[in-house]
XYZ file of C-alpha atoms in Angstrom:
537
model
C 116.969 -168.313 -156.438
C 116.362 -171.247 -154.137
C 119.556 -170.637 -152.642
C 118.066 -167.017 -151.956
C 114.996 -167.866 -150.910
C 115.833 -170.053 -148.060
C 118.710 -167.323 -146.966
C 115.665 -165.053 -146.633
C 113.602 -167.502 -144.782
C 116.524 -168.135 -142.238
C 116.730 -164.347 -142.150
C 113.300 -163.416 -141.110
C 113.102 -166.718 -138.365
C 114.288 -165.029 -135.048
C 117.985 -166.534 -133.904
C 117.803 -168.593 -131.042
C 119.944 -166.165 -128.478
C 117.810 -163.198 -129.067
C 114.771 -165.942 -127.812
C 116.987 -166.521 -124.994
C 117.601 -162.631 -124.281
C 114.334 -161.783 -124.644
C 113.390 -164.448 -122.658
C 115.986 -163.717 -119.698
C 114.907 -159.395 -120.148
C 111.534 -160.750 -119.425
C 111.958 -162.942 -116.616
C 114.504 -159.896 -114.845
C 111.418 -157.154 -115.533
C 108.941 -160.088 -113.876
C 111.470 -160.424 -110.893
C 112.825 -156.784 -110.356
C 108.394 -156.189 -110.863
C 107.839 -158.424 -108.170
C 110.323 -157.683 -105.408
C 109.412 -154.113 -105.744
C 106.218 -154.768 -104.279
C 106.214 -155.384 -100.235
C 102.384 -155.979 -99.284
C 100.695 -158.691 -100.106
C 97.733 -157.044 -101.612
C 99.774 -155.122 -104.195
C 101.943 -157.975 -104.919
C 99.776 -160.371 -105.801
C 97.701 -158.301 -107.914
C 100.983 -157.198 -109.473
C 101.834 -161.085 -110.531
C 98.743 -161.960 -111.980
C 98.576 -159.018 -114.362
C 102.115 -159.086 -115.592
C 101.876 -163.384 -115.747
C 99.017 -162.965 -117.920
C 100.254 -160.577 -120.340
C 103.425 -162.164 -120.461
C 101.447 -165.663 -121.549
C 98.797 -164.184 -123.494
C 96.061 -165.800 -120.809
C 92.426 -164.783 -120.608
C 93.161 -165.093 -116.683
C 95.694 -166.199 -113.601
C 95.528 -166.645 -110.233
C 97.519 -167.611 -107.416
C 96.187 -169.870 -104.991
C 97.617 -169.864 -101.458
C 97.449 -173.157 -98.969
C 96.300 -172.484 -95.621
C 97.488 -175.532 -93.819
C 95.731 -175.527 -90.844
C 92.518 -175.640 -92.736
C 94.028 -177.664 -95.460
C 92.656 -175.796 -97.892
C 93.246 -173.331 -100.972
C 91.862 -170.133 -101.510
C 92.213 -167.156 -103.867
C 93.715 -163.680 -102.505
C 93.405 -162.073 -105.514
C 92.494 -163.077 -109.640
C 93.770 -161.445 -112.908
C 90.545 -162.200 -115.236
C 89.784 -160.144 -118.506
C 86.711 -160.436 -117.251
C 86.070 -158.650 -113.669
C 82.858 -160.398 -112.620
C 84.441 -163.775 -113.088
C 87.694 -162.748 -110.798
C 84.847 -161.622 -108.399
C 83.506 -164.661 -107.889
C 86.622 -166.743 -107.019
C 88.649 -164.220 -105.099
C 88.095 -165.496 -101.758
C 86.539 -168.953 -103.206
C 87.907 -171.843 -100.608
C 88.454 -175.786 -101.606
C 89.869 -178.799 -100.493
C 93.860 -178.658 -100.467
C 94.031 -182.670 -101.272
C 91.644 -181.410 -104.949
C 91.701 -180.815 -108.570
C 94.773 -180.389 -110.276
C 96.214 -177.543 -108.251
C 95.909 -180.115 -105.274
C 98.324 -182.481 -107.380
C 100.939 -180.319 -108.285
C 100.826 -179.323 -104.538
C 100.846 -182.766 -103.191
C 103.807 -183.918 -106.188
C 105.639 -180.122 -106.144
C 105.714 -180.464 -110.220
C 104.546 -178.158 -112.791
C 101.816 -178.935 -115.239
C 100.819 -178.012 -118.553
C 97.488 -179.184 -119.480
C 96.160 -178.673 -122.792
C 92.606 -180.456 -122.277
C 91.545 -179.485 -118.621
C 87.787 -181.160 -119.603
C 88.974 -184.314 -120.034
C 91.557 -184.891 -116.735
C 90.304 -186.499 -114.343
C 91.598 -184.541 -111.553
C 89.845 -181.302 -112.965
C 87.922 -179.490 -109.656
C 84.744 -178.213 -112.203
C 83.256 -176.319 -109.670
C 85.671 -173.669 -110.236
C 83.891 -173.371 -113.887
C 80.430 -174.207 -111.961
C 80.928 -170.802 -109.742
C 82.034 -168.430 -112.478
C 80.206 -169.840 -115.654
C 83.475 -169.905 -117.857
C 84.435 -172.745 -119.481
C 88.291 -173.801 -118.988
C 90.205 -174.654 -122.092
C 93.724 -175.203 -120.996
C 96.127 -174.080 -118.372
C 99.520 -174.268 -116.894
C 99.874 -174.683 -112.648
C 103.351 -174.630 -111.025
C 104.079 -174.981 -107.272
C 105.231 -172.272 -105.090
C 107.859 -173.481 -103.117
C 109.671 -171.889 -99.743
C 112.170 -173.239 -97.258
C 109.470 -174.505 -95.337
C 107.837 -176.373 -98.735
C 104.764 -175.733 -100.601
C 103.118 -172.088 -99.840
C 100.461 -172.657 -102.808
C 100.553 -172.542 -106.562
C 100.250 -170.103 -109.795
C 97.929 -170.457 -112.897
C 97.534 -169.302 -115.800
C 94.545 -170.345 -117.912
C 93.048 -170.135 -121.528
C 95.714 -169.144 -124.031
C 94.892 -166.480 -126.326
C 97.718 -168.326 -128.979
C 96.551 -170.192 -132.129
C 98.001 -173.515 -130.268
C 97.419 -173.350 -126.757
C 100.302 -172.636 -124.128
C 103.656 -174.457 -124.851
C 106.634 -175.891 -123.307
C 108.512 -173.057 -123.320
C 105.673 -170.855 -121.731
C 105.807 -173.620 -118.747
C 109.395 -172.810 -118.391
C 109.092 -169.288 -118.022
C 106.264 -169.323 -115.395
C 108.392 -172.179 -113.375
C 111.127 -169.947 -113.676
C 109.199 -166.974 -112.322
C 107.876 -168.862 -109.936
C 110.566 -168.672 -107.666
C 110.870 -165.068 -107.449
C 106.921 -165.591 -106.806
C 107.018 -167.356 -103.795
C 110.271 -165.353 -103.079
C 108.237 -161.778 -103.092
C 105.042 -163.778 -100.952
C 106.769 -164.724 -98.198
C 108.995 -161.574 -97.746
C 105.553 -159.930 -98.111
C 104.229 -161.614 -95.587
C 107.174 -161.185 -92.897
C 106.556 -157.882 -93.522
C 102.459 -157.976 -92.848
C 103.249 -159.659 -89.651
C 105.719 -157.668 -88.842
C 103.770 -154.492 -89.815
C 101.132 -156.197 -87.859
C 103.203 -156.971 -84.496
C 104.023 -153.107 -84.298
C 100.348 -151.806 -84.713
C 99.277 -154.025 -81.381
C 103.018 -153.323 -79.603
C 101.590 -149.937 -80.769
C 97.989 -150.288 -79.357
C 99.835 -151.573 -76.365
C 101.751 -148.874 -75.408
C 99.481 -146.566 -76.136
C 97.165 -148.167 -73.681
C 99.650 -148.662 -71.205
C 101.355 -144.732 -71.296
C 97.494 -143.815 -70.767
C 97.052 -146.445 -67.698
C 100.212 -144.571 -66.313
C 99.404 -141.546 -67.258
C 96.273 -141.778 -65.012
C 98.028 -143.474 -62.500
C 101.115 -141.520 -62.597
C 101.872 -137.622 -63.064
C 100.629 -135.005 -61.135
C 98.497 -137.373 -59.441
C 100.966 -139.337 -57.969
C 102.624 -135.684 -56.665
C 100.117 -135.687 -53.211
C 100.078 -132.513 -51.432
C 98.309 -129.304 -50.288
C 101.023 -127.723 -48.657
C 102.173 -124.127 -50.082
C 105.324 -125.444 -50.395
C 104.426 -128.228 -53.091
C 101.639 -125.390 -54.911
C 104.900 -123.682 -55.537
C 105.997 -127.096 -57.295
C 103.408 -128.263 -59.110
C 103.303 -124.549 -60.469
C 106.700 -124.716 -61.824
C 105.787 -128.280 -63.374
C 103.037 -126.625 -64.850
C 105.491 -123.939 -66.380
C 108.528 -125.994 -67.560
C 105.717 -128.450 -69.520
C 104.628 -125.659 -71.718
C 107.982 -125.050 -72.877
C 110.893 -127.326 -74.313
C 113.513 -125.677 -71.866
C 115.839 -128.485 -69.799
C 115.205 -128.586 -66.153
C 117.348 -129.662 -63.110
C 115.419 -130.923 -60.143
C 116.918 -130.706 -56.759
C 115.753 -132.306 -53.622
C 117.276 -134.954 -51.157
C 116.847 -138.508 -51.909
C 112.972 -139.961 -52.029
C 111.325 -136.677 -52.606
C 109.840 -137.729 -55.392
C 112.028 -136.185 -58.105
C 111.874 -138.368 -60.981
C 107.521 -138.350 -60.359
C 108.086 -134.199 -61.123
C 109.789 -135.746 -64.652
C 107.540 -137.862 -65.737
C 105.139 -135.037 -64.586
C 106.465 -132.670 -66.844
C 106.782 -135.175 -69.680
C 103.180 -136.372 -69.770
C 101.699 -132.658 -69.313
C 104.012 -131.687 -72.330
C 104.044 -132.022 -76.072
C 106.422 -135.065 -75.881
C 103.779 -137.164 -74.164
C 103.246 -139.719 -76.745
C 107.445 -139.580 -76.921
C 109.351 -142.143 -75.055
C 110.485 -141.098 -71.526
C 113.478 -142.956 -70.553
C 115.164 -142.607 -67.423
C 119.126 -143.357 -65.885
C 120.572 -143.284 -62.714
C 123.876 -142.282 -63.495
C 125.116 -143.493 -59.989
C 124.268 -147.236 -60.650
C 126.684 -147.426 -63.519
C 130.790 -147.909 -63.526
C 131.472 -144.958 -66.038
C 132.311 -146.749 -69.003
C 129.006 -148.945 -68.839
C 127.306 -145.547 -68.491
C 128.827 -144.146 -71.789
C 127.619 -147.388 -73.238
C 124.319 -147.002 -72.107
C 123.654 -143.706 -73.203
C 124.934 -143.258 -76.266
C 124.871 -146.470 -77.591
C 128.339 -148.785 -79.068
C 129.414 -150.230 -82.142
C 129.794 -153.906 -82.477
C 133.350 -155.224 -81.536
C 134.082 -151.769 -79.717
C 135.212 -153.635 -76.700
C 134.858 -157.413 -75.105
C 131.244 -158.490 -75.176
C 130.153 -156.202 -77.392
C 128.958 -158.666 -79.887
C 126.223 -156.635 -82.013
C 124.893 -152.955 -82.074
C 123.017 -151.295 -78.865
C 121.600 -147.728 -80.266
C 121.536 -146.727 -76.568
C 119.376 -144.879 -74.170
C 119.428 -141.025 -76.407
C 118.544 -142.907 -79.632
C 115.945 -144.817 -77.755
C 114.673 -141.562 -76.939
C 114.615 -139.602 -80.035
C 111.714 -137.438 -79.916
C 111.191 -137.932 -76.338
C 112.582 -137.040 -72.684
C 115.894 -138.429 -70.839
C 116.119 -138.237 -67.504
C 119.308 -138.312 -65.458
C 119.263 -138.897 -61.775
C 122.221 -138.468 -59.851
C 123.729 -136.301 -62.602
C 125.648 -134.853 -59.920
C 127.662 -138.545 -60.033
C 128.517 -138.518 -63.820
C 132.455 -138.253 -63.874
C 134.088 -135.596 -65.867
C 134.223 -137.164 -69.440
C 130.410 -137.984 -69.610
C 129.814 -134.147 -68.830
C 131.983 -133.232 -71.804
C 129.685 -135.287 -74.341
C 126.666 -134.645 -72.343
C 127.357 -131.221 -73.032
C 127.731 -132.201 -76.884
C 124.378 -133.283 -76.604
C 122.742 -130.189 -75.062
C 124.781 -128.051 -77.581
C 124.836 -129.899 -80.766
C 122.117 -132.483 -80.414
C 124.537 -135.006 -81.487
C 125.583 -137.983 -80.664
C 128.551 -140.548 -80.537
C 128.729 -144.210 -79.986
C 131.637 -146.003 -78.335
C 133.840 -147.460 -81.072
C 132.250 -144.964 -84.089
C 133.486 -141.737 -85.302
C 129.792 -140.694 -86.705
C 127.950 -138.255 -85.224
C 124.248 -139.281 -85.445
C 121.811 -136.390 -84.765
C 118.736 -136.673 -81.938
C 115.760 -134.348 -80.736
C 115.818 -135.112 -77.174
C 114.513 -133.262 -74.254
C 117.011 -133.806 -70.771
C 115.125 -133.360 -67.668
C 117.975 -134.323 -64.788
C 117.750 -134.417 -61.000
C 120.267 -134.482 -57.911
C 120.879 -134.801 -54.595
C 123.802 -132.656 -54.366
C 124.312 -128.899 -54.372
C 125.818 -128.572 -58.018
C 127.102 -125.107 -57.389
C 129.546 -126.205 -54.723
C 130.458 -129.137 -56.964
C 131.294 -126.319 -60.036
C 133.532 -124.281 -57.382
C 135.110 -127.507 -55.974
C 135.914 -128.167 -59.681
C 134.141 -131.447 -60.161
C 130.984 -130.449 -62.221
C 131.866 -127.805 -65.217
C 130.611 -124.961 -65.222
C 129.388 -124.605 -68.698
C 126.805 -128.146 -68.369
C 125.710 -126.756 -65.307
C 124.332 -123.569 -66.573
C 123.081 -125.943 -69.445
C 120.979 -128.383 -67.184
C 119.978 -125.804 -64.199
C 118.238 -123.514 -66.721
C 115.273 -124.295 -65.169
C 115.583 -125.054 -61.925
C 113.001 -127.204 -59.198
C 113.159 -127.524 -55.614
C 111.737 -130.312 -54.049
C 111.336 -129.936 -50.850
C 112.211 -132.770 -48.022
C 109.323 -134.560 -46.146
C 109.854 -133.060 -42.775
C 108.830 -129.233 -44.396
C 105.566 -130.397 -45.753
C 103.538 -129.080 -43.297
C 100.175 -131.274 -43.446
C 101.192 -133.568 -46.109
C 102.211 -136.388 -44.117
C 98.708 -137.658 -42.980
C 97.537 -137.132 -46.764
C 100.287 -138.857 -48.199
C 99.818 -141.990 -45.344
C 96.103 -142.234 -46.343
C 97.315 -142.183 -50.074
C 100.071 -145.154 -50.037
C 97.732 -146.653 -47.544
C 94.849 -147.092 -50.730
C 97.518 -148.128 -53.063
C 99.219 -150.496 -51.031
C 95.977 -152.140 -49.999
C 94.988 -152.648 -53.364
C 97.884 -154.120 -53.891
C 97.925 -156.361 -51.307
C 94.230 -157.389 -52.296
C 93.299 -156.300 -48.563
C 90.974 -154.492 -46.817
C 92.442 -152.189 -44.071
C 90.098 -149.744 -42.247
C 92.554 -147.141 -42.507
C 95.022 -145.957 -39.458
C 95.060 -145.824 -35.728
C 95.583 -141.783 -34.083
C 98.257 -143.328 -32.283
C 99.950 -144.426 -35.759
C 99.489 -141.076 -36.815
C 101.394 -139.275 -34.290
C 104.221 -141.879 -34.890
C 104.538 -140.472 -38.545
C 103.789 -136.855 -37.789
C 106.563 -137.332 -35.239
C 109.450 -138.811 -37.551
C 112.004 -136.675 -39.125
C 111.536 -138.794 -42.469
C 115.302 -139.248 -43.383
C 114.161 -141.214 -46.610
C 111.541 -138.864 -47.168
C 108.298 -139.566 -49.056
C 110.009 -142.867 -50.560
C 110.530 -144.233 -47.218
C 106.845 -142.953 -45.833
C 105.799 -144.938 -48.310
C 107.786 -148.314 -47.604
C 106.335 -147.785 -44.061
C 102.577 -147.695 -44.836
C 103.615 -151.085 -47.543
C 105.155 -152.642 -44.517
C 102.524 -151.482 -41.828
C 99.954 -153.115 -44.820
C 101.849 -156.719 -44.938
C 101.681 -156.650 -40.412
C 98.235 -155.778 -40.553
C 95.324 -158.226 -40.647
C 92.560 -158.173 -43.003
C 89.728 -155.761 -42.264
C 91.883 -153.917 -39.771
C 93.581 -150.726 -39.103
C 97.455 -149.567 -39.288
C 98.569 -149.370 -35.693
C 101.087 -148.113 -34.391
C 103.063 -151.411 -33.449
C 103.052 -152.123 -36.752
C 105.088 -149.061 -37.554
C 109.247 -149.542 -38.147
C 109.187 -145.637 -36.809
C 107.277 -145.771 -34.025
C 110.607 -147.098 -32.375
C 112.138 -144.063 -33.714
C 109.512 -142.099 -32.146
C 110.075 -143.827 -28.988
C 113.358 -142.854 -28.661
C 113.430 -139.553 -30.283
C 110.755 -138.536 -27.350
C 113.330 -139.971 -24.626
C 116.620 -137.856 -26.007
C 114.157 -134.941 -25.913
C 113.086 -135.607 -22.334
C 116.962 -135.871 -21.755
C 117.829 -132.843 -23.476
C 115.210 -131.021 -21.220
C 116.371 -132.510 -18.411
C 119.968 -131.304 -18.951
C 118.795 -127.728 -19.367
C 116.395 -128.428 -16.389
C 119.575 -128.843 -14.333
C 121.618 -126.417 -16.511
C 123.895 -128.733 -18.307
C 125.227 -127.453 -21.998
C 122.424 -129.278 -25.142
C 125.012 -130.804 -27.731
C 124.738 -129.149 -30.875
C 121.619 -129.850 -32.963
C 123.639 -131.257 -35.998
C 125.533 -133.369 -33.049
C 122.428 -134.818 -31.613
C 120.488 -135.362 -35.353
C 123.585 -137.809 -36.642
C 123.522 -139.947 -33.497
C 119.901 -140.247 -33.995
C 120.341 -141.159 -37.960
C 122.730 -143.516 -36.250
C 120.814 -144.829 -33.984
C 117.536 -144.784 -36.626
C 120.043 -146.570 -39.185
C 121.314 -149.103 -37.376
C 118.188 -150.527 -35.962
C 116.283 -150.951 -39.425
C 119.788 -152.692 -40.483
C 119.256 -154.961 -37.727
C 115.535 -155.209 -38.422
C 116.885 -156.677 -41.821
C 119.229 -158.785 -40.819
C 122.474 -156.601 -41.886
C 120.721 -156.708 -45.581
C 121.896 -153.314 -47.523
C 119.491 -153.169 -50.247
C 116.316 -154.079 -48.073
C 116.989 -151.877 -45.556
C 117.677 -148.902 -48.189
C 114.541 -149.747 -49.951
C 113.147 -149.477 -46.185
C 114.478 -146.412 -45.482
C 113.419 -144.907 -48.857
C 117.380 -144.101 -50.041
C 119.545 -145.279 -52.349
C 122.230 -148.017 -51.892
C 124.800 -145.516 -51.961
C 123.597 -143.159 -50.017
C 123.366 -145.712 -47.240
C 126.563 -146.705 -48.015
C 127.980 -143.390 -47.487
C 125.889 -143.234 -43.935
C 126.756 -146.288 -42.994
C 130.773 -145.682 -43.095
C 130.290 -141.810 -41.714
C 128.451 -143.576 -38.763
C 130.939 -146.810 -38.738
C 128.345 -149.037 -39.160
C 129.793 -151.551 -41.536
C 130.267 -154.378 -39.022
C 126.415 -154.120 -38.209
């Protein structure tokens, strides 16, 4: 019977490894319950409930050390009781106090069954909320950088108070506590860093938006009505549009005009010159590369289309882009897909392809050197910019614009400009076209002292002028005495030459100043400069 007895009292006693499992079940729902949580305010909250449960505990808290005050504070309490949790959330004390401050300073759990009588008890935690503390259990929270705060639990609701065993299991949640806080956190900031990158850009696509645009586009001429109606078309509707015009007309200010007066405005707008780029850099730029794909390619680059999703691309100089790129450019504007160098997956984007040229793509798809098929796909709607020298009127409203812009710039006062200056820039052929008018005025701005006005001296054309009037006087002079005029196209390429080779002079021999000068690209002055044989300038 005795033998029995005891057999049943071994029988009803729970074995020691189904402790253990229930034990280790408990502590993987506590972790897998924590890490599910990514904010701070639902994490916390989410501890505190399932630590008191799991300890039978009239409350717990966590308290969080903010070191550059030196002090702890509550973010959030699990009471039974919610006016006391009310009245410490938020509740601030000395770091270097009470017996949260120990295990802090000492980074080792406590289990304290008579909180009245230690002398390290804080009281007017009991003070503030009227509750009297029995007993409680406090272990650190500990990161790679040390001690991020601590975790109570107080008053047991066990015959006995809490127990070795139940300090065990909150130091061994504790961990995955302080685990779950500070990924929580990386997250708030990093949450936080995007809403102000956020504001930013917002406030910055607005500051361009009123700077930029249409307003940028100056001009009353019919010609450029005929423009900014077409902008005003091609923004209403998601169609792609090719923009022709020499270089410096002003072509990629119609794309962003289109952009911002369309319903990708708030979209990125990212723009490529496809002539600045050897073409396998260009590939890798736009559509983006796998790590280890080729040398130097030491991590990921989503490239310029990704970047874009949702927004515009625009290609300059698409004219430029070598046979290849127009096959998976055309991929894009068919399939709205997607490759990166060194990956064979497809990755799908919403993109809108605005692209621009200086070159007459028809003669390039009958010479055999554009396809066909992406040209019908880009020029669907087509723009005509037209040069400088065909703005009739434009030129002194564009000079009086640049001339406001640059002065503010400059942080000077200029009067505005002379008649004389005038005629110099109603009188140049504008080779560079609006890009270059608009170097000029910056220029004439730098030569000109404060509180004055643009002369004509001060002008890099006036020289141009100058001589432009004298082969004019010769040419009439030769018909005067009835000698044959040179052909127009004749006498206009010895005055680029001419025009060309003083302004690289003027810059000491220095390609990319005197390109930025002239208001053209690097390679188009390139290309000038060996038609002309200027290269020993």
């Amino acid at each position: 019977m005795g033998s029995l007895r005891h057999r049943l009292q071994v029988s009803d006693r729970p074995p020691a490894e189904s402790v253990r499992s229930r034990r280790f079940k408990l502590l993987y729902e506590l972790g897998s319950a924590f890490a599910s949580q990514i904010r701070l305010d639902d994490l916390i909250p989410t501890i505190m409930t399932r630590c008191r449960d799991a300890l039978g505990a009239e409350g717990a808290a966590v308290l969080l050390l903010d070191s550059e005050a030196g002090e702890l504070y509550f973010p959030f309490v699990s009471e039974r009781d919610p006016e006391v949790a009310a009245k410490l959330q938020g509740h601030r004390f000395p770091a270097n106090e009470g017996i949260a401050g120990d295990v802090i300073s000492t980074a080792t759990p406590q289990r304290i069954a008579d909180v009245a009588n230690d002398p390290r008890w804080y009281r007017r935690i009991d003070d503030r909320t009227g509750v009297t503390t029995r007993d409680m259990l406090v272990v650190p929270l500990l990161s790679t950088d040390g001690s991020i705060g601590v975790v109570e639990v107080v008053n047991s609701l066990r015959d006995g108070g809490f127990t070795e065993e139940d300090l065990s299991l909150l130091e061994a949640l504790a961990g995955s506590i302080a685990v779950a806080i500070e990924n929580a956190r990386l997250f708030s900031e990093a949450e936080l860093r995007e809403a102000r990158l956020r504001s930013e850009v917002l406030i910055l696509r607005r500051d361009l938006a009123r700077r930029g645009g249409l307003d940028e586009l100056v001009g009353s001429s019919s010609v450029m009505g005929e423009v900014f109606r077409l902008m005003e078309s091609a923004a209403a509707s998601p169609i792609s549009v090719l923009i022709e015009g020499e270089t410096g007309t002003g072509k990629e200010l119609v794309a962003r005009g289109i952009h911002r007066a369309g319903a990708r405005a708030d979209r990125p707008f990212v723009a490529m010159n496809c002539a600045a780029l050897p073409a396998d850099l260009l590939e890798s730029q736009l559509f983006g590369h796998r790590r280890g794909s080729f040398t130097g390619a030491t991590t990921d680059h989503e490239g310029l289309f990704a970047a874009a999703d949702g927004g515009t691309v625009f290609l300059d100089e698409v004219g430029e882009l070598p046979v290849a790129m127009q096959v998976k450019l055309l991929r894009v504007l068919q399939d709205g897909e997607i490759t990166p160098v060194g990956s064979n997956v497809a990755t799908r984007v919403q993109i809108r392809v605005i692209s621009a040229t200086n070159r007459d793509l028809s003669a390039g798809v009958r010479e055999g050197t554009f396809r066909e098929d992406l040209y019908y796909r880009l020029a669907a709607f087509p723009i005509r910019v037209p040069p400088l020298r065909d703005r009739d009127g434009d030129i002194e409203l564009l000079a009086r614009h640049f001339l406001t812009l640059s002065a503010d710039r400059h942080g000077k006062r200029i009067e505005g400009i002379s008649a004389g200056a005038l005629d110099a820039l109603r009188s140049c052929s504008w080779p560079g076209n609006v890009r270059q008018l608009q170097n000029e005025i910056d220029r004439a701005v730098a030569l000109t002292s404060e509180g004055g006005s643009v002369s004509r001296d001060s002008l890099l054309v006036a020289a141009g002028s100058a001589q432009s009037s004298a082969v004019t006087s010769a040419a009439s002079a030769k018909a005067a005495d009835g000698d044959t005029l040179e052909p127009l196209r004749e006498a206009r390429a010895a005055f680029e030459a001419g025009y060309i080779r003083r302004a690289l002079e003027a810059h000491d021999g220095n390609v990319s100043r005197t390109a930025d000068a002239l208001g053209i690209s690097r390679v188009m002055l390139q290309r000038k400069m060996k038609g002309y044989g200027l290269r020993d300038v």
